[in-house]
Amino acid sequence: MSSLSSVREQDVAVIGMACRFPGAESVEAFLDLLRAGREGLTHFDREELLAAGVDAALMDRPDYVRTHGVLERPARFDAAFFGYTPREAELLDVQQRVWLETVWTAIEHAGYDPTALPGPCGVFAGSGFNTYLLNQLAANPAVVESAGGFSVMIANDKDHLASRAAYKLDLRGPAVTVQTACSTSLVAVHMATQSLLAGECEVALAGGVSLRVPQTAGYLHQEGMILSPDGHCRAFDAAAAGTVGGNGVGAVVLKRAEEALRDGDTIHALIRGSAINNDGAVKVGYTAPSLAGQAGVIAEAHDDDHYTLTISATWRRT
């Protein structure tokens, strides 16, 4: 931004952020990875996959790709720090654990005490499919039986992602779990922005988490489907041939821009506005994108004079 005068009443500021992505355990590490053009994916050798329990016949198939985007030590969780007993933490979906840690880090990155945010704070977030329940807890029925079905449900249902963070950090704004598949995190940001502009909260947390366990596993490539045939993702490139699954978590701390300026917050970016829609039925299939739908939502975002995402250099009012 060229000057403070460019901030408008309807602008929303990104004042803090945190992330953990394959090959990058922090925002700074992720920026370094992008600048260097490095790949964060892990390509497993045969011994690693065998040690993880992957069937030898499966990994020897010509269409099995030995690649995945993994996080470092996702099960490393300070249960006592968040007020959990070891048994409670064992039951809790690893995605929810990582989300709690990331929210805490994002608030600290914004310069605030996570237990003493100013005014009501909203939480808008979503998570991926719970493979921890499927592959870890369900494989240990004695643990599930001793804990009880209700406790297992509360610790693993997607519905509790946002409200759990609100409960643990004593946040009093809206706590909304968002589930819109691949667009979940961006829709969460949109909803958080709208909540701020509507006066429902003074600060908002938005983001998402997706973590598949076990991490040490590849995938089967199928011609004509979404996954890459060689374990490499080449976005916006002529050689692009598919994507690669991976684990990750990201959160941003949002505040109305004028209030962020007033309070001397560091502003990393401005959200000028947002728009969401749905493709409807006019497309090749349910999982396919609609050209008209995507073009329409972009046009709506630009037509709505208060909504376009703009990135600027980090700056602080002195």
XYZ file of C-alpha atoms in Angstrom:
318
model
C 0.000 0.000 0.000
C 1.219 3.458 -0.830
C -0.171 5.203 2.253
C -2.367 4.776 5.294
C -5.090 6.724 3.504
C -5.648 3.732 1.194
C -7.264 1.810 4.054
C -11.053 1.943 3.850
C -13.753 1.322 6.418
C -14.668 -2.046 4.892
C -11.115 -3.383 4.618
C -10.010 -6.296 6.791
C -6.383 -6.714 7.856
C -4.389 -9.903 8.241
C -2.482 -9.195 11.445
C -1.107 -12.645 12.239
C -0.616 -16.056 10.688
C 0.809 -19.497 11.283
C 1.212 -22.635 9.199
C 2.765 -26.068 9.047
C 3.191 -27.473 5.551
C 5.255 -30.264 3.985
C 8.846 -29.111 4.053
C 7.982 -25.930 5.976
C 7.068 -25.835 9.654
C 6.510 -22.074 9.823
C 5.450 -19.087 7.726
C 9.071 -18.040 7.333
C 10.153 -21.520 6.230
C 7.264 -21.675 3.757
C 8.260 -18.346 2.201
C 11.853 -19.569 1.925
C 10.643 -22.746 0.198
C 8.608 -20.720 -2.308
C 11.420 -18.275 -3.029
C 13.872 -21.121 -3.622
C 11.419 -23.032 -5.817
C 11.871 -26.167 -3.714
C 9.463 -29.071 -3.450
C 8.175 -29.957 0.001
C 6.991 -33.462 -0.869
C 8.515 -36.641 0.545
C 9.442 -39.460 -1.840
C 9.617 -42.710 0.119
C 11.964 -45.582 -0.568
C 10.931 -49.224 -0.350
C 12.365 -49.751 3.127
C 10.466 -46.794 4.588
C 7.173 -48.024 3.193
C 7.760 -51.609 4.349
C 8.593 -50.365 7.851
C 5.331 -48.395 7.844
C 3.366 -51.532 7.022
C 2.636 -50.877 3.348
C 2.036 -54.134 1.501
C 4.973 -55.101 -0.723
C 2.715 -56.218 -3.555
C 0.923 -52.877 -3.492
C 4.058 -50.711 -3.595
C 5.503 -52.810 -6.438
C 2.577 -52.041 -8.707
C 3.636 -49.783 -11.605
C 0.821 -47.350 -10.814
C 1.765 -46.979 -7.132
C 3.423 -43.604 -6.511
C 5.619 -43.470 -3.408
C 5.025 -39.816 -2.567
C 3.104 -37.793 0.000
C 3.292 -34.380 1.662
C 4.104 -35.045 5.320
C 4.340 -32.922 8.454
C 7.149 -33.281 10.942
C 6.083 -35.034 14.154
C 2.353 -34.202 14.018
C 1.660 -36.336 17.098
C 4.016 -34.200 19.203
C 1.426 -32.451 21.382
C 1.798 -30.796 24.773
C -1.398 -32.143 26.292
C -0.936 -30.489 29.687
C -0.368 -27.081 28.075
C -3.881 -27.220 26.612
C -5.416 -28.741 29.729
C -5.707 -32.329 28.510
C -4.764 -35.517 30.285
C -2.633 -37.982 28.302
C -5.686 -40.217 27.787
C -7.829 -37.307 26.548
C -5.075 -36.297 24.113
C -4.817 -39.887 22.887
C -8.488 -39.834 21.962
C -8.358 -36.418 20.271
C -8.115 -36.365 16.468
C -4.572 -35.353 15.548
C -6.020 -32.686 13.228
C -7.678 -31.006 16.198
C -4.422 -31.116 18.174
C -2.441 -29.524 15.355
C -5.171 -26.905 14.844
C -5.015 -25.866 18.522
C -1.241 -25.454 18.305
C -1.465 -23.449 15.085
C -4.179 -21.118 16.367
C -2.072 -20.385 19.451
C 0.979 -19.645 17.281
C -1.019 -17.393 14.930
C -2.336 -15.283 17.806
C 1.166 -14.911 19.247
C 2.388 -13.954 15.764
C -0.214 -11.171 15.821
C 1.346 -9.866 19.026
C -1.423 -10.882 21.412
C -1.751 -13.157 24.413
C -3.854 -16.105 23.153
C -5.714 -16.194 26.474
C -6.485 -12.467 26.542
C -7.595 -11.296 23.090
C -9.335 -7.910 22.964
C -13.104 -8.154 22.572
C -15.030 -11.146 21.233
C -12.994 -13.339 18.862
C -14.581 -15.558 16.212
C -13.253 -18.885 14.917
C -14.026 -20.147 11.407
C -12.284 -23.340 10.315
C -12.620 -26.786 8.805
C -10.755 -30.082 8.792
C -10.210 -33.037 6.498
C -11.452 -36.619 6.716
C -10.640 -38.120 10.112
C -8.245 -40.962 9.329
C -6.975 -40.974 12.922
C -10.310 -42.352 14.100
C -10.435 -44.814 11.222
C -6.858 -46.097 11.288
C -5.719 -45.570 14.880
C -8.614 -45.615 17.327
C -10.806 -48.101 15.478
C -7.818 -50.449 15.341
C -7.675 -50.352 19.163
C -11.197 -51.259 20.327
C -10.065 -51.618 23.944
C -9.142 -47.926 24.030
C -12.483 -46.932 22.522
C -14.410 -49.161 24.903
C -12.613 -47.865 28.001
C -13.182 -44.236 26.984
C -16.803 -44.632 25.953
C -18.487 -43.823 22.665
C -19.540 -40.304 23.659
C -16.002 -39.220 24.583
C -14.641 -40.675 21.351
C -17.302 -38.838 19.329
C -16.630 -35.483 21.018
C -12.885 -35.883 20.454
C -13.162 -36.795 16.769
C -16.220 -35.205 15.152
C -15.393 -32.434 12.649
C -18.166 -30.300 14.134
C -16.065 -29.513 17.196
C -12.967 -28.081 15.499
C -13.863 -24.385 15.839
C -15.717 -24.568 19.134
C -12.921 -26.597 20.756
C -10.451 -23.795 20.028
C -12.964 -21.265 21.363
C -13.407 -23.323 24.522
C -9.702 -23.854 25.179
C -8.819 -20.171 24.556
C -11.999 -18.729 26.103
C -13.039 -16.991 22.882
C -16.537 -15.454 22.953
C -17.298 -14.696 19.288
C -18.920 -17.008 16.704
C -17.327 -20.465 16.471
C -18.274 -21.986 13.114
C -16.922 -25.199 11.629
C -16.853 -24.831 7.841
C -16.936 -27.831 5.473
C -16.870 -27.009 1.766
C -14.287 -29.572 0.600
C -11.302 -28.021 -1.199
C -12.513 -24.460 -0.649
C -12.959 -24.818 3.119
C -10.142 -22.534 4.277
C -10.973 -19.743 1.817
C -14.662 -19.921 2.666
C -13.676 -19.749 6.331
C -11.750 -16.545 5.599
C -14.760 -15.146 3.740
C -17.096 -15.944 6.625
C -14.667 -14.510 9.160
C -14.403 -11.310 7.130
C -18.163 -10.968 6.906
C -18.493 -11.589 10.644
C -15.991 -8.825 11.388
C -17.734 -6.353 9.086
C -21.096 -7.230 10.650
C -19.726 -6.427 14.093
C -20.156 -9.953 15.436
C -16.540 -10.045 16.619
C -13.533 -7.750 16.949
C -10.923 -10.350 15.988
C -11.393 -13.500 13.912
C -9.369 -16.651 13.354
C -9.775 -18.473 10.057
C -8.161 -21.457 8.388
C -8.147 -25.194 8.092
C -6.279 -28.434 8.691
C -5.953 -31.709 6.811
C -3.807 -34.538 8.138
C -3.893 -38.123 6.934
C -2.469 -40.863 9.129
C -0.403 -42.872 8.699
C 1.698 -40.366 6.768
C 4.172 -42.827 5.281
C 2.150 -44.069 2.329
C 1.830 -43.371 -1.365
C -1.146 -43.623 -3.679
C -2.416 -45.387 -6.781
C -2.412 -43.300 -9.936
C -5.390 -43.661 -12.252
C -5.276 -42.269 -15.767
C -7.590 -39.319 -16.239
C -8.005 -38.672 -12.512
C -6.629 -35.873 -10.345
C -3.445 -37.456 -8.927
C -0.024 -36.994 -10.518
C 1.520 -40.002 -12.284
C 5.055 -39.271 -11.044
C 4.661 -37.754 -7.570
C 5.339 -34.174 -8.645
C 2.914 -31.254 -8.725
C 3.580 -28.640 -11.403
C 0.950 -25.981 -10.862
C 0.311 -23.558 -13.766
C 2.943 -25.345 -15.860
C 2.678 -26.825 -19.351
C 3.940 -30.110 -17.886
C 1.251 -30.237 -15.185
C -0.270 -33.714 -14.987
C -1.974 -33.859 -11.608
C -1.739 -33.043 -7.943
C -0.223 -34.820 -4.944
C -1.973 -35.220 -1.619
C -0.404 -33.738 1.464
C -0.929 -32.763 5.071
C -1.003 -29.210 6.336
C -2.557 -26.582 8.556
C -2.878 -22.817 8.256
C -4.525 -20.038 10.244
C -4.779 -16.270 9.904
C -5.772 -13.648 12.463
C -8.086 -10.992 11.039
C -9.196 -7.578 12.265
C -10.991 -4.603 10.755
C -8.211 -2.589 9.130
C -9.054 0.746 10.711
C -8.967 -0.836 14.149
C -5.704 -2.615 13.353
C -4.191 0.766 12.456
C -5.589 2.336 15.608
C -4.133 -0.435 17.762
C -0.720 -0.435 16.078
C -1.003 -3.985 14.774
C 1.343 -5.294 12.119
C -0.602 -5.603 8.854
C 0.648 -8.306 6.495
C -2.162 -8.021 3.939
C -5.514 -6.385 3.311
C -8.696 -8.152 2.312
C -10.680 -5.661 0.233
C -13.661 -7.996 -0.065
C -14.843 -11.514 -0.960
C -17.519 -13.461 -2.792
C -18.693 -17.050 -2.814
C -21.079 -19.041 -4.992
C -21.721 -22.589 -6.173
C -21.310 -24.072 -9.643
C -24.757 -25.617 -9.764
C -25.279 -28.425 -12.295
C -23.928 -26.902 -15.520
C -20.604 -28.760 -15.641
C -19.149 -32.105 -16.664
C -19.620 -33.774 -13.273
C -20.000 -33.157 -9.554
C -16.263 -32.908 -8.827
C -15.429 -30.927 -11.971
C -15.044 -27.129 -11.851
C -17.413 -24.908 -13.775
C -15.811 -22.244 -15.942
C -18.905 -20.072 -15.717
C -19.161 -20.526 -11.955
C -15.531 -19.631 -11.286
C -15.587 -16.673 -13.654
C -18.811 -15.502 -12.056
C -17.512 -15.496 -8.490
C -14.364 -13.634 -9.538
C -16.489 -11.029 -11.291
C -18.688 -10.711 -8.200
C -15.644 -10.162 -6.024
C -14.423 -7.355 -8.269
C -17.882 -5.848 -8.737
C -18.342 -5.748 -4.986
C -16.244 -2.642 -4.485
C -15.145 -3.712 -1.030
C -13.807 -7.137 -1.948
C -10.538 -8.105 -3.490
C -7.636 -9.737 -1.720
C -4.544 -7.548 -1.920
C -1.129 -8.463 -0.629
C 1.300 -5.782 0.454
C 4.590 -5.550 2.257
C 4.400 -5.947 6.016
C 4.222 -2.604 7.771
C 3.466 -1.270 11.196
C 2.113 2.092 12.252
C 4.493 3.904 14.593
